[in-house]
Amino acid sequence: MYCLQAVIATEPVLRELAGFTTEACIIPLGQHPWLLPLTDALFDAVTVAGAPELDGFWKAPAGFDRLLSACSKAAPVAYVEADYFGGAGTQTAQVWDAGKVVLGPLHLADGEPSPTGTPISQALRRLGVTKGNHVDEFAAVGLGHHRDTDDWLSPTNRSRPDEHTI
């Protein structure tokens, strides 16, 4: 099983986004991006009642696109989802930059060809990640280190905005 729902961006952008709620924790990834896992608590905290949902995603909170669009004015922001069980599953990703959608939503179901890479790898590429000697950008930043969104929140992985010294 592999399940991930998260926002990926630079540390300052995620600190701005995390500043909206105490339920947010950010985690550094390989290269320069950071990860903001979309936990159930964070989902509840940022959902805007009556706002439109983000097309193509199954866990994105209603109204989340407005928040991500606003944060992307400083630097690109990606929202990614992956859900796999027994080798079968899907990936979806979207990237905002300068307040606009610049990639996606990209969706890849199990068995579909991905000649330019998976949606998450394409989103990471848009954020400036390079695959280097790894199989793809997903592996290059270490997104395979944990199998579930909540696993990223272990005490050794997380950084709350008020606990991290820059």
GROMACS .gro file of N, CA and C in nm, residues 153-158:
model
   18
  153LEU      N    1   0.465   1.215   0.961
  153LEU     CA    2   0.453   1.299   1.080
  153LEU      C    3   0.520   1.241   1.203
  154SER      N    4   0.608   1.143   1.186
  154SER     CA    5   0.680   1.090   1.302
  154SER      C    6   0.761   1.204   1.363
  155PRO      N    7   0.786   1.200   1.495
  155PRO     CA    8   0.857   1.311   1.561
  155PRO      C    9   0.992   1.345   1.498
  156THR      N   10   1.059   1.249   1.436
  156THR     CA   11   1.189   1.278   1.377
  156THR      C   12   1.179   1.342   1.239
  157ASN      N   13   1.061   1.341   1.179
  157ASN     CA   14   1.044   1.396   1.045
  157ASN      C   15   0.984   1.535   1.042
  158ARG      N   16   0.911   1.572   1.142
  158ARG     CA   17   0.828   1.690   1.127
  158ARG      C   18   0.891   1.817   1.181
   0.00000   0.00000   0.00000
